[in-house]
Amino acid sequence: MSDRLRVNPITCEAHGLCAELLPELIRLDDWGYPIIDQAEVPPELLELARKAVDACPTLALALERAPAAERPGAPGPPRLPRIP
Amino acid sequence: MSATAMGAAPGPSGLPRLLAGLDPRGATMTHADHVRVHGELPRSSPRQLIEAVEMSGLRGRGGADFPTAVKLRSMAGGGRRATLIVNGSETEPASAKDRLLLTRLPHLVLDGAVLAASAVGAGTVIVKLGEHSREAVRAIEGAIPVRPAEPVDLHLAVGPDGYVTGEETAVVQYLNRGVAKPTFVPPLPFQRGYRGHPTLVQNPETLAQLALIARYGARWFRELGSEADPGSALVTISGAVSAPGVYELAFGTSMTDLLAAAGGASEPLQALLVGGYFGTWVQASRAFALRLSREELRSVGCALGSGVLIALGERACGLHESATVIEYLASQSAGQCGPCAYGLPAIAESVRALADGVAHERERERVLRWCAQVRGRGACHHPDGAVRFVESALSVFGAELEWHRRQRCTAPPVGLPLAPGGAAGPLPAAARR
Ligand SMILES: Cc1cc2nc3c(=O)[nH]c(=O)nc-3n(C[C@H](O)[C@H](O)[C@H](O)COP(=O)(O)O)c2cc1C
Ligand code: SF4
Ligand code: SF4
């Protein structure tokens, strides 16, 4: 079980602090919202990741312990292969 | 014919199944007629019912295609305060199957709801409909009081329309707080839903299928379709076909037979939109070779979703139609998540520019980059469905981009529906097969 970074997109207000503090794992999209390229946080970045989580002004960024595995009843369309 | 134990009654052979006894003039089936066609509600233990659903291989028909038995099992032990929500929102503009079931065969849906609620021990059933479904509201209002004493409380709730209001967390939040917008998950409804208790959200067709499985058994269910895709499905076919409407078809049916059921193509076709506005375009030549099976559809990047099929005639412009759809989807964002609220309108604007032939040199690449950026970054799957649609449009109609830059496209719009309940205006007159 590893620590994973997750953004709550509803509460995130694109302050961008997280990407400044943790550019190794977080970059911003064209509208200033964070993209987490790799959710699993390697041990050497854990301290920085915690700092980024603490710095987020809206508490939108979180470190989760449990793997975000498939849960029954997950809403929405099924994951499909990309269009060739 | 009355069934007392699971699968005791011999089921009807062939089709129709769900649509058996449907009044061709459009009347709502009475409870007495419903019992005459399908028999009384079977009495079976929760364990028996969940096992039958598992063996049947039934999957959700609301678009997510999730195994229904897994959802039922996740709820088991929720207690009387658990709730089952019949998600009759049917917000997909080109879909009419849920309205057809709820309006014309309300007791089949309510049977399934009562059976599923009992199987998971839930004490409450809420049928949630959108304001656009006026006939369905009337039919359910009429159906609830005439049902014999039920082991669960039946309620009706009517909410606002809008594409994302049918998403399950939006349905739950609407019932809890009057806000029809998705919430961040977890908790998923089965963990904490209506009034904070475990809540099962199912599509009306899923429940109608369950009502038949409870009566006739899993083996009967599997008499149609294949091992991997058992049973029948309701498909709403519209666009360039002679008889648009809702049809019940067996899984495994060829796309050609599917179109034939809707009276055949009304003009030569260039493409089919499979799975509604969250779906994918497929070139007609490729689509004709397909069968209604998950594996075959997936081989061309498609899924049946909620069973919506739109035929696009040769004279229409796929790029302009796609721009209209993505503009609509962008307008339907709940506006809560940046990637969805800003990304989808930007993508829509670019797709329109591409269709109008006024886009920058590298606009297509920019759209594809945005699609990749936006995917998976909303609280709900609205952006995922929207970008899947756009990617398929640029892939299937990509060859026309250059032509659109050189010459003004004069194809008239086909008038795709842009509001829930928009498919062919009122309910399709006849559901054949
Ligand atoms: C944006 C969006 C809109 C949706 N609209 C509907 C809808 O109108 N009706 C529906 O049954 N499911 C809809 N769904 C799927 C539901 O979230 C949920 O998966 C479904 O109701 C579960 O029922 P089922 O397992 O019986 O398919 C929608 C999903 C998304 C992401
Ligand atoms: S710091 Fe918080 S609010 Fe700002 S972009 Fe990162 S997650 Fe969003
Ligand atoms: S992803 Fe879009 S539609 Fe879904 S909750 Fe966020 S803003 Fe609303």
Coordinates of C-alpha atoms and ligand atoms in Angstrom, one line a residue:
Chain A
M1 CA 0.0 0.0 0.0
S2 CA 1.4 3.4 -1.0
D3 CA 0.6 7.0 -0.4
R4 CA -1.3 8.6 -3.3
L5 CA -1.9 12.2 -4.1
R6 CA -5.4 13.2 -5.0
V7 CA -7.1 16.5 -5.9
N8 CA -10.7 17.2 -5.1
P9 CA -11.6 19.1 -8.3
I10 CA -14.7 20.6 -6.8
T11 CA -12.8 22.4 -4.0
C12 CA -9.6 23.1 -5.9
E13 CA -9.4 26.8 -6.9
A14 CA -6.3 26.7 -9.1
H15 CA -4.1 28.5 -6.6
G16 CA -1.2 26.5 -8.1
L17 CA 0.7 26.4 -4.8
C18 CA 1.0 22.6 -5.0
A19 CA 2.7 22.6 -8.4
E20 CA 5.2 25.2 -7.1
L21 CA 6.0 23.1 -4.0
L22 CA 6.0 19.7 -5.8
P23 CA 6.9 20.1 -9.5
E24 CA 8.2 16.6 -9.5
L25 CA 4.7 15.2 -9.3
I26 CA 2.3 18.1 -10.1
R27 CA 2.1 20.4 -13.1
L28 CA -0.6 22.8 -14.1
D29 CA -3.0 22.5 -17.1
D30 CA -3.7 25.4 -19.5
W31 CA -6.2 26.8 -17.0
G32 CA -4.0 26.6 -13.9
Y33 CA -5.5 23.4 -12.4
P34 CA -3.2 20.7 -11.2
I35 CA -2.4 17.6 -13.1
I36 CA -1.0 14.8 -11.1
D37 CA 1.1 12.7 -13.5
Q38 CA 1.9 10.0 -11.0
A39 CA -0.3 9.5 -8.0
E40 CA 2.0 7.3 -6.1
V41 CA 4.4 9.3 -4.0
P42 CA 7.9 7.8 -3.9
P43 CA 9.3 7.8 -0.3
E44 CA 11.9 10.5 -0.9
L45 CA 9.1 12.9 -1.9
L46 CA 6.8 12.1 0.9
E47 CA 7.9 15.0 3.1
L48 CA 7.5 17.5 0.2
A49 CA 4.1 16.0 -0.6
R50 CA 2.9 16.5 2.9
K51 CA 4.1 20.1 2.8
A52 CA 2.1 20.7 -0.5
V53 CA -1.0 19.1 1.1
D54 CA -0.7 21.4 4.1
A55 CA -0.1 24.4 1.9
C56 CA -3.3 24.0 -0.2
P57 CA -5.5 26.8 0.8
T58 CA -8.8 24.9 0.1
L59 CA -7.8 21.5 1.5
A60 CA -8.3 20.2 -2.0
L61 CA -5.1 18.2 -2.1
A62 CA -4.9 15.0 -0.1
L63 CA -2.6 12.1 0.5
E64 CA -4.5 8.9 0.6
R65 CA -3.3 5.7 2.1
A66 CA -5.6 3.2 0.5
P67 CA -5.1 2.5 -3.2
A68 CA -8.0 4.0 -5.2
A69 CA -9.0 0.6 -6.5
E70 CA -12.1 0.0 -8.5
R71 CA -15.1 0.2 -6.2
P72 CA -18.4 -1.3 -6.9
G73 CA -21.0 1.1 -8.3
A74 CA -18.4 3.6 -9.5
P75 CA -20.5 6.1 -11.5
G76 CA -20.0 7.0 -15.2
P77 CA -19.1 5.3 -18.4
P78 CA -16.8 2.3 -18.5
R79 CA -13.1 2.9 -19.2
L80 CA -12.5 2.1 -22.9
P81 CA -9.5 1.8 -25.1
R82 CA -8.4 5.0 -26.7
I83 CA -9.6 5.6 -30.3
P84 CA -6.9 4.4 -32.6
Chain B
M1 CA -49.7 -17.8 -14.8
S2 CA -48.4 -17.2 -11.3
A3 CA -45.0 -17.8 -10.0
T4 CA -44.2 -18.7 -6.4
A5 CA -40.6 -19.7 -6.6
M6 CA -37.6 -18.3 -8.4
G7 CA -37.7 -19.3 -12.1
A8 CA -40.8 -21.5 -11.6
A9 CA -42.7 -19.9 -14.4
P10 CA -41.8 -20.7 -17.9
G11 CA -40.7 -17.5 -19.5
P12 CA -41.7 -16.2 -22.9
S13 CA -39.4 -17.5 -25.7
G14 CA -37.7 -15.1 -28.0
L15 CA -38.7 -11.4 -28.1
P16 CA -40.3 -9.3 -26.9
R17 CA -39.4 -9.7 -23.3
L18 CA -39.4 -6.4 -21.6
L19 CA -41.9 -5.0 -24.1
A20 CA -44.3 -8.0 -23.9
G21 CA -47.9 -6.8 -23.9
L22 CA -47.0 -3.2 -24.8
D23 CA -50.1 -1.4 -26.0
P24 CA -49.4 -0.2 -29.6
R25 CA -51.7 2.8 -29.1
G26 CA -49.6 4.1 -26.2
A27 CA -51.7 3.3 -23.2
T28 CA -50.1 2.7 -19.8
M29 CA -50.4 -1.0 -18.8
T30 CA -52.6 -1.5 -15.8
H31 CA -51.6 -3.5 -12.8
A32 CA -54.1 -6.2 -13.7
D33 CA -52.8 -6.5 -17.3
H34 CA -49.3 -6.5 -16.0
V35 CA -50.1 -9.5 -13.7
R36 CA -51.9 -11.2 -16.6
V37 CA -48.7 -10.9 -18.8
H38 CA -46.0 -11.6 -16.2
G39 CA -47.8 -13.1 -13.1
E40 CA -47.6 -12.0 -9.5
L41 CA -44.4 -10.7 -7.9
P42 CA -42.4 -13.8 -7.1
R43 CA -41.5 -14.4 -3.5
S44 CA -37.8 -15.5 -3.1
S45 CA -35.2 -15.0 -0.5
P46 CA -32.6 -12.2 -0.9
R47 CA -29.9 -14.8 -1.4
Q48 CA -31.8 -16.6 -4.1
L49 CA -32.5 -13.4 -6.0
I50 CA -29.0 -12.1 -5.8
E51 CA -27.7 -15.5 -7.0
A52 CA -30.1 -15.5 -9.9
V53 CA -29.0 -12.0 -10.9
E54 CA -25.3 -13.0 -10.6
M55 CA -25.9 -16.1 -12.8
S56 CA -27.8 -14.1 -15.3
G57 CA -24.8 -11.8 -15.9
L58 CA -27.1 -8.7 -15.9
R59 CA -25.2 -5.4 -16.2
G60 CA -26.5 -1.9 -15.5
R61 CA -28.2 -0.2 -18.5
G62 CA -27.7 3.4 -17.3
G63 CA -24.4 3.6 -19.2
A64 CA -21.7 2.4 -16.8
D65 CA -22.3 -1.3 -17.7
F66 CA -21.5 -2.4 -14.2
P67 CA -22.5 -6.0 -13.0
T68 CA -25.7 -5.6 -11.1
A69 CA -25.0 -8.5 -8.7
V70 CA -21.8 -6.8 -7.5
K71 CA -23.8 -3.7 -6.6
L72 CA -26.5 -5.7 -4.8
R73 CA -23.9 -7.5 -2.8
S74 CA -22.2 -4.3 -1.8
M75 CA -25.5 -3.2 -0.3
A76 CA -26.4 -6.4 1.5
G77 CA -26.6 -5.6 5.2
G78 CA -27.4 -2.0 4.7
G79 CA -30.6 -2.4 6.8
R80 CA -34.1 -0.9 6.6
R81 CA -32.7 2.6 6.4
A82 CA -31.0 1.8 3.1
T83 CA -32.7 3.2 0.0
L84 CA -33.0 2.1 -3.6
I85 CA -33.2 4.9 -6.2
V86 CA -34.7 4.2 -9.6
N87 CA -32.6 6.6 -11.7
G88 CA -35.2 7.5 -14.3
S89 CA -33.5 10.9 -15.1
E90 CA -32.8 9.8 -18.7
T91 CA -30.8 13.0 -19.4
E92 CA -29.3 11.7 -22.6
P93 CA -31.2 13.7 -25.3
A94 CA -31.3 10.9 -27.8
S95 CA -32.5 8.3 -25.4
A96 CA -36.2 7.4 -24.9
K97 CA -36.1 3.8 -23.5
D98 CA -36.4 4.7 -19.8
R99 CA -39.4 7.0 -20.5
L100 CA -41.0 4.2 -22.6
L101 CA -40.7 1.7 -19.7
L102 CA -41.7 4.1 -17.0
T103 CA -44.6 5.5 -19.0
R104 CA -46.0 2.4 -20.6
L105 CA -44.8 -0.4 -18.3
P106 CA -44.5 1.2 -14.9
H107 CA -45.3 -1.9 -12.9
L108 CA -42.5 -3.9 -14.5
V109 CA -40.0 -1.2 -13.3
L110 CA -41.6 -1.0 -9.9
D111 CA -41.6 -4.8 -9.6
G112 CA -37.8 -4.7 -10.2
A113 CA -37.4 -1.9 -7.7
V114 CA -39.4 -3.7 -5.0
L115 CA -37.5 -6.9 -5.6
A116 CA -34.1 -5.3 -5.6
A117 CA -34.9 -3.2 -2.5
S118 CA -36.1 -6.3 -0.6
A119 CA -33.0 -8.3 -1.7
V120 CA -30.8 -5.7 -0.1
G121 CA -33.1 -5.1 2.9
A122 CA -33.8 -1.5 1.9
G123 CA -37.0 0.0 3.3
T124 CA -37.5 2.8 0.8
V125 CA -37.7 3.1 -3.0
I126 CA -37.5 6.5 -4.6
V127 CA -38.3 6.8 -8.3
K128 CA -36.4 9.9 -9.5
L129 CA -37.5 11.5 -12.7
G130 CA -36.6 14.6 -14.7
E131 CA -39.1 17.4 -15.3
H132 CA -39.1 16.7 -19.0
S133 CA -40.7 13.2 -18.4
R134 CA -44.2 14.5 -17.7
E135 CA -45.9 11.3 -19.0
A136 CA -43.6 9.2 -16.9
V137 CA -44.4 11.3 -13.8
R138 CA -48.1 10.8 -14.4
A139 CA -47.7 7.0 -15.0
I140 CA -45.7 6.5 -11.8
E141 CA -48.1 8.7 -9.8
G142 CA -50.9 6.5 -11.0
A143 CA -49.0 3.2 -10.5
I144 CA -47.8 3.6 -6.9
P145 CA -51.2 3.7 -5.2
V146 CA -52.6 0.7 -7.1
R147 CA -49.8 -1.7 -6.1
P148 CA -50.7 -4.3 -3.5
A149 CA -49.3 -3.9 0.0
E150 CA -45.5 -3.6 -0.5
P151 CA -42.8 -4.5 1.9
V152 CA -41.2 -1.2 1.1
D153 CA -42.3 2.5 0.9
L154 CA -42.6 3.8 -2.7
H155 CA -41.9 7.5 -3.4
L156 CA -41.7 9.7 -6.5
A157 CA -39.2 12.6 -6.8
V158 CA -39.0 15.0 -9.8
G159 CA -35.9 17.0 -10.3
P160 CA -34.5 19.6 -12.8
D161 CA -33.2 18.5 -16.2
G162 CA -29.7 18.8 -17.4
Y163 CA -27.2 16.3 -18.7
V164 CA -25.3 15.7 -15.4
T165 CA -28.3 15.7 -13.2
G166 CA -28.7 11.9 -14.0
E167 CA -25.3 11.1 -12.6
E168 CA -25.8 9.0 -9.5
T169 CA -24.1 11.3 -6.9
A170 CA -26.0 14.2 -8.5
V171 CA -29.3 12.3 -8.0
V172 CA -28.4 11.6 -4.4
Q173 CA -27.3 15.2 -3.7
Y174 CA -30.5 16.5 -5.3
L175 CA -32.6 14.3 -3.0
N176 CA -30.6 15.2 0.1
R177 CA -30.1 19.0 -0.4
G178 CA -31.9 20.0 -3.6
V179 CA -28.6 20.5 -5.5
A180 CA -28.6 18.4 -8.7
K181 CA -24.8 18.3 -9.1
P182 CA -22.3 15.5 -8.6
T183 CA -20.2 15.2 -5.5
F184 CA -16.6 14.1 -4.9
V185 CA -16.3 10.4 -4.3
P186 CA -15.8 8.5 -2.1
P187 CA -18.2 8.2 -0.4
L188 CA -20.1 6.5 -3.2
P189 CA -23.9 6.2 -2.7
F190 CA -23.6 2.6 -1.6
Q191 CA -21.3 3.8 1.2
R192 CA -23.2 7.0 2.2
G193 CA -26.1 8.1 0.1
Y194 CA -29.7 9.2 0.7
R195 CA -29.9 10.7 4.2
G196 CA -26.4 9.4 4.8
H197 CA -27.5 5.7 4.5
P198 CA -26.4 3.1 2.0
T199 CA -28.1 3.7 -1.3
L200 CA -28.4 1.6 -4.4
V201 CA -28.9 3.6 -7.7
Q202 CA -30.2 1.6 -10.7
N203 CA -31.5 2.4 -14.1
P204 CA -35.1 1.5 -14.9
E205 CA -34.2 -0.9 -17.6
T206 CA -31.8 -2.7 -15.3
L207 CA -34.7 -3.1 -12.8
A208 CA -37.1 -4.2 -15.4
Q209 CA -34.7 -6.9 -16.5
L210 CA -34.2 -7.9 -12.9
A211 CA -38.0 -8.3 -12.5
L212 CA -38.0 -10.8 -15.3
I213 CA -35.0 -12.7 -14.0
A214 CA -36.7 -13.0 -10.6
R215 CA -39.7 -14.6 -12.4
Y216 CA -38.2 -16.8 -15.1
G217 CA -34.7 -17.4 -13.8
A218 CA -31.1 -16.9 -15.0
R219 CA -31.1 -19.7 -17.4
W220 CA -34.1 -18.2 -19.2
F221 CA -32.4 -14.8 -19.3
R222 CA -29.4 -16.5 -21.1
E223 CA -31.5 -18.1 -23.8
L224 CA -31.0 -14.9 -25.8
G225 CA -27.6 -13.3 -26.5
S226 CA -24.2 -15.0 -25.9
E227 CA -22.2 -16.2 -22.9
A228 CA -20.5 -12.9 -22.6
D229 CA -23.5 -10.7 -23.5
P230 CA -26.6 -12.4 -22.3
G231 CA -30.2 -11.3 -22.7
S232 CA -31.9 -8.4 -24.5
A233 CA -31.4 -4.7 -24.5
L234 CA -33.5 -1.7 -25.3
V235 CA -32.0 0.5 -28.0
T236 CA -33.2 3.9 -29.0
I237 CA -32.5 4.4 -32.7
S238 CA -32.8 7.8 -34.3
G239 CA -31.4 9.9 -37.1
A240 CA -31.4 8.8 -40.7
V241 CA -33.7 5.8 -40.3
S242 CA -37.3 5.3 -41.5
A243 CA -38.8 4.4 -38.2
P244 CA -36.9 6.0 -35.3
G245 CA -37.9 4.5 -31.9
V246 CA -37.2 2.2 -29.0
Y247 CA -36.6 -1.4 -30.0
E248 CA -35.8 -4.5 -27.9
L249 CA -33.1 -6.6 -29.4
A250 CA -31.1 -9.6 -28.4
F251 CA -27.4 -9.1 -27.7
G252 CA -25.5 -10.4 -30.7
T253 CA -27.9 -8.9 -33.2
S254 CA -26.1 -7.5 -36.2
M255 CA -26.0 -3.8 -36.7
T256 CA -27.7 -4.4 -40.1
D257 CA -30.6 -6.1 -38.4
L258 CA -30.7 -3.4 -35.8
L259 CA -31.2 -0.7 -38.5
A260 CA -33.7 -2.9 -40.2
A261 CA -35.7 -3.0 -37.0
A262 CA -36.0 0.8 -37.3
G263 CA -37.2 0.6 -40.8
G264 CA -33.8 0.7 -42.4
A265 CA -31.6 3.6 -43.3
S266 CA -33.6 6.5 -44.9
E267 CA -30.6 7.5 -47.0
P268 CA -27.1 6.2 -47.5
L269 CA -25.3 6.4 -44.2
Q270 CA -21.8 7.7 -43.5
A271 CA -21.5 7.0 -39.8
L272 CA -23.2 5.8 -36.7
L273 CA -23.0 7.3 -33.2
V274 CA -23.0 4.4 -30.8
G275 CA -23.7 5.1 -27.1
G276 CA -25.1 8.6 -27.2
Y277 CA -23.3 11.8 -26.6
F278 CA -20.8 10.0 -24.4
G279 CA -20.4 7.5 -27.2
T280 CA -18.2 7.2 -30.3
W281 CA -18.7 7.6 -34.0
V282 CA -18.0 4.6 -36.2
Q283 CA -17.8 4.8 -40.0
A284 CA -20.9 3.2 -41.5
S285 CA -18.8 0.6 -43.5
R286 CA -17.2 -0.6 -40.3
A287 CA -20.4 -0.4 -38.2
F288 CA -22.4 -2.7 -40.5
A289 CA -20.0 -5.5 -39.8
L290 CA -20.5 -5.2 -36.1
R291 CA -22.8 -7.1 -33.7
L292 CA -24.4 -5.8 -30.6
S293 CA -21.7 -7.3 -28.3
R294 CA -19.4 -5.6 -25.8
E295 CA -16.3 -7.3 -27.3
E296 CA -17.1 -6.3 -30.9
L297 CA -18.0 -2.8 -30.0
R298 CA -14.9 -2.4 -27.9
S299 CA -12.8 -3.5 -30.9
V300 CA -13.8 -0.2 -32.5
G301 CA -13.5 1.8 -29.3
C302 CA -17.3 1.8 -28.6
A303 CA -19.7 0.8 -25.9
L304 CA -23.4 0.5 -26.1
G305 CA -23.7 2.8 -23.1
S306 CA -27.4 3.4 -22.4
G307 CA -28.3 1.9 -25.8
V308 CA -28.5 5.0 -28.0
L309 CA -27.8 4.8 -31.7
I310 CA -27.8 7.7 -34.1
A311 CA -27.5 7.2 -37.8
L312 CA -25.9 10.0 -39.8
G313 CA -26.7 10.3 -43.4
E314 CA -24.2 10.9 -46.2
R315 CA -25.3 14.5 -46.9
A316 CA -24.8 15.6 -43.3
C317 CA -21.6 17.1 -41.9
G318 CA -20.1 15.0 -39.1
L319 CA -17.8 17.8 -38.0
H320 CA -20.5 20.3 -37.6
E321 CA -22.8 17.8 -35.9
S322 CA -20.0 16.9 -33.5
A323 CA -19.3 20.6 -32.8
T324 CA -23.0 21.0 -31.9
V325 CA -22.8 18.0 -29.5
I326 CA -19.6 19.0 -27.8
E327 CA -21.0 22.6 -27.4
Y328 CA -24.0 21.1 -25.7
L329 CA -22.0 18.9 -23.4
A330 CA -19.7 21.8 -22.5
S331 CA -22.8 23.9 -21.7
Q332 CA -24.0 21.1 -19.4
S333 CA -20.9 21.0 -17.2
A334 CA -22.0 21.5 -13.6
G335 CA -19.3 24.2 -13.4
Q336 CA -17.7 22.8 -10.3
C337 CA -14.4 21.4 -11.6
G338 CA -11.8 23.5 -13.5
P339 CA -10.8 21.0 -16.1
C340 CA -14.5 20.4 -17.0
A341 CA -15.8 24.0 -16.6
Y342 CA -12.9 25.6 -18.6
G343 CA -11.6 22.6 -20.6
L344 CA -14.8 21.5 -22.3
P345 CA -15.8 25.0 -23.6
A346 CA -12.3 25.5 -24.9
I347 CA -12.5 22.2 -26.7
A348 CA -15.9 23.0 -28.0
E349 CA -14.8 26.3 -29.4
S350 CA -11.9 24.7 -31.2
V351 CA -14.0 21.9 -32.7
R352 CA -16.4 24.5 -34.0
A353 CA -13.5 26.5 -35.5
L354 CA -12.3 23.3 -37.2
A355 CA -15.7 22.6 -38.6
D356 CA -16.0 26.1 -39.8
G357 CA -12.6 25.9 -41.5
V358 CA -11.3 28.9 -39.6
A359 CA -9.0 27.1 -37.1
H360 CA -5.3 27.5 -36.7
E361 CA -2.9 25.2 -38.4
R362 CA -2.3 23.1 -35.3
E363 CA -5.8 23.3 -33.8
R364 CA -6.5 19.6 -34.1
E365 CA -3.3 18.8 -32.1
R366 CA -4.3 21.3 -29.5
V367 CA -7.8 19.8 -29.1
L368 CA -6.3 16.3 -28.7
R369 CA -3.9 17.6 -26.1
W370 CA -6.7 19.2 -24.2
C371 CA -8.7 16.0 -24.4
A372 CA -5.9 14.1 -22.9
Q373 CA -5.4 16.8 -20.2
V374 CA -9.1 16.9 -19.2
R375 CA -9.7 13.1 -19.1
G376 CA -10.2 11.7 -15.6
R377 CA -9.9 15.1 -13.8
G378 CA -13.5 15.9 -13.0
A379 CA -15.4 14.8 -9.9
C380 CA -17.7 12.9 -12.2
H381 CA -17.2 11.2 -15.6
H382 CA -18.8 14.0 -17.6
P383 CA -15.5 15.3 -19.1
D384 CA -14.4 11.7 -19.8
G385 CA -17.4 11.0 -21.9
A386 CA -17.2 14.3 -23.6
V387 CA -13.6 14.0 -24.7
R388 CA -14.1 10.4 -25.8
F389 CA -16.8 11.7 -28.1
V390 CA -14.5 14.5 -29.5
E391 CA -11.6 12.1 -30.1
S392 CA -13.8 9.8 -32.1
A393 CA -15.2 12.7 -34.1
L394 CA -11.7 13.9 -35.0
S395 CA -10.7 10.3 -35.9
V396 CA -13.8 9.4 -38.0
F397 CA -14.3 12.8 -39.7
G398 CA -10.6 13.7 -39.6
A399 CA -10.1 13.3 -43.3
E400 CA -12.6 16.1 -43.9
L401 CA -10.7 18.7 -41.9
E402 CA -8.5 19.7 -44.8
W403 CA -11.5 19.9 -47.1
H404 CA -13.3 22.2 -44.6
R405 CA -10.3 24.6 -44.6
R406 CA -10.4 24.9 -48.4
Q407 CA -14.1 25.2 -49.0
R408 CA -17.1 26.4 -47.1
C409 CA -19.2 23.5 -45.9
T410 CA -22.9 23.9 -46.8
A411 CA -24.4 20.7 -45.3
P412 CA -27.6 21.6 -43.5
P413 CA -27.7 20.6 -39.8
V414 CA -29.6 17.4 -39.1
G415 CA -31.1 18.8 -35.9
L416 CA -29.7 16.5 -33.2
P417 CA -31.7 16.7 -30.0
L418 CA -30.2 19.1 -27.4
A419 CA -32.4 18.6 -24.4
P420 CA -33.4 15.6 -22.4
G421 CA -36.5 14.0 -23.9
G422 CA -35.5 15.4 -27.2
A423 CA -35.5 12.1 -29.1
A424 CA -38.2 12.4 -31.8
G425 CA -40.2 14.8 -29.6
P426 CA -42.8 12.7 -27.9
L427 CA -42.4 9.0 -27.2
P428 CA -41.9 6.9 -30.3
A429 CA -45.3 5.7 -31.5
A430 CA -44.5 2.0 -31.6
A431 CA -41.8 -0.1 -30.1
R432 CA -41.6 -3.1 -32.4
R433 CA -39.9 -6.5 -32.2
Ligands
LIG1 C1 -22.9 12.8 -16.6 C2 -23.6 11.5 -16.3 C3 -25.0 11.4 -16.5 C4 -25.7 10.3 -16.3 N1 -27.1 10.2 -16.5 C5 -27.7 9.1 -16.2 C6 -29.1 9.0 -16.5 O1 -29.8 9.9 -16.9 N2 -29.8 7.8 -16.2 C7 -29.1 6.7 -15.7 O2 -29.7 5.7 -15.4 N3 -27.8 6.8 -15.4 C8 -27.1 7.9 -15.7 N4 -25.7 8.0 -15.5 C9 -25.1 6.8 -14.9 C10 -25.3 6.8 -13.3 O3 -24.3 7.5 -12.7 C11 -25.3 5.3 -12.8 O4 -24.2 4.7 -13.2 C12 -26.5 4.5 -13.2 O5 -27.7 5.2 -12.9 C13 -26.5 3.2 -12.4 O6 -27.5 2.3 -12.8 P1 -27.3 0.9 -13.5 O7 -26.1 0.2 -12.8 O8 -28.5 0.2 -13.4 O9 -26.9 1.3 -14.9 C14 -25.0 9.1 -15.8 C15 -23.6 9.2 -15.6 C16 -22.9 10.4 -15.9 C17 -21.5 10.4 -15.6
SF4_2 S1 -2.9 24.3 -4.0 FE1 -4.9 23.3 -3.7 S2 -6.3 24.8 -4.7 FE2 -4.2 25.3 -5.4 S3 -4.1 24.2 -7.3 FE3 -3.2 22.9 -5.8 S4 -4.9 21.6 -5.2 FE4 -5.8 23.3 -6.3
SF4_3 S1 -16.7 17.0 -13.8 FE1 -18.0 18.6 -14.7 S2 -20.0 17.8 -14.6 FE2 -18.8 16.5 -13.2 S3 -19.0 17.5 -11.2 FE3 -17.2 18.4 -12.1 S4 -17.9 20.3 -13.2 FE4 -19.7 19.0 -12.7

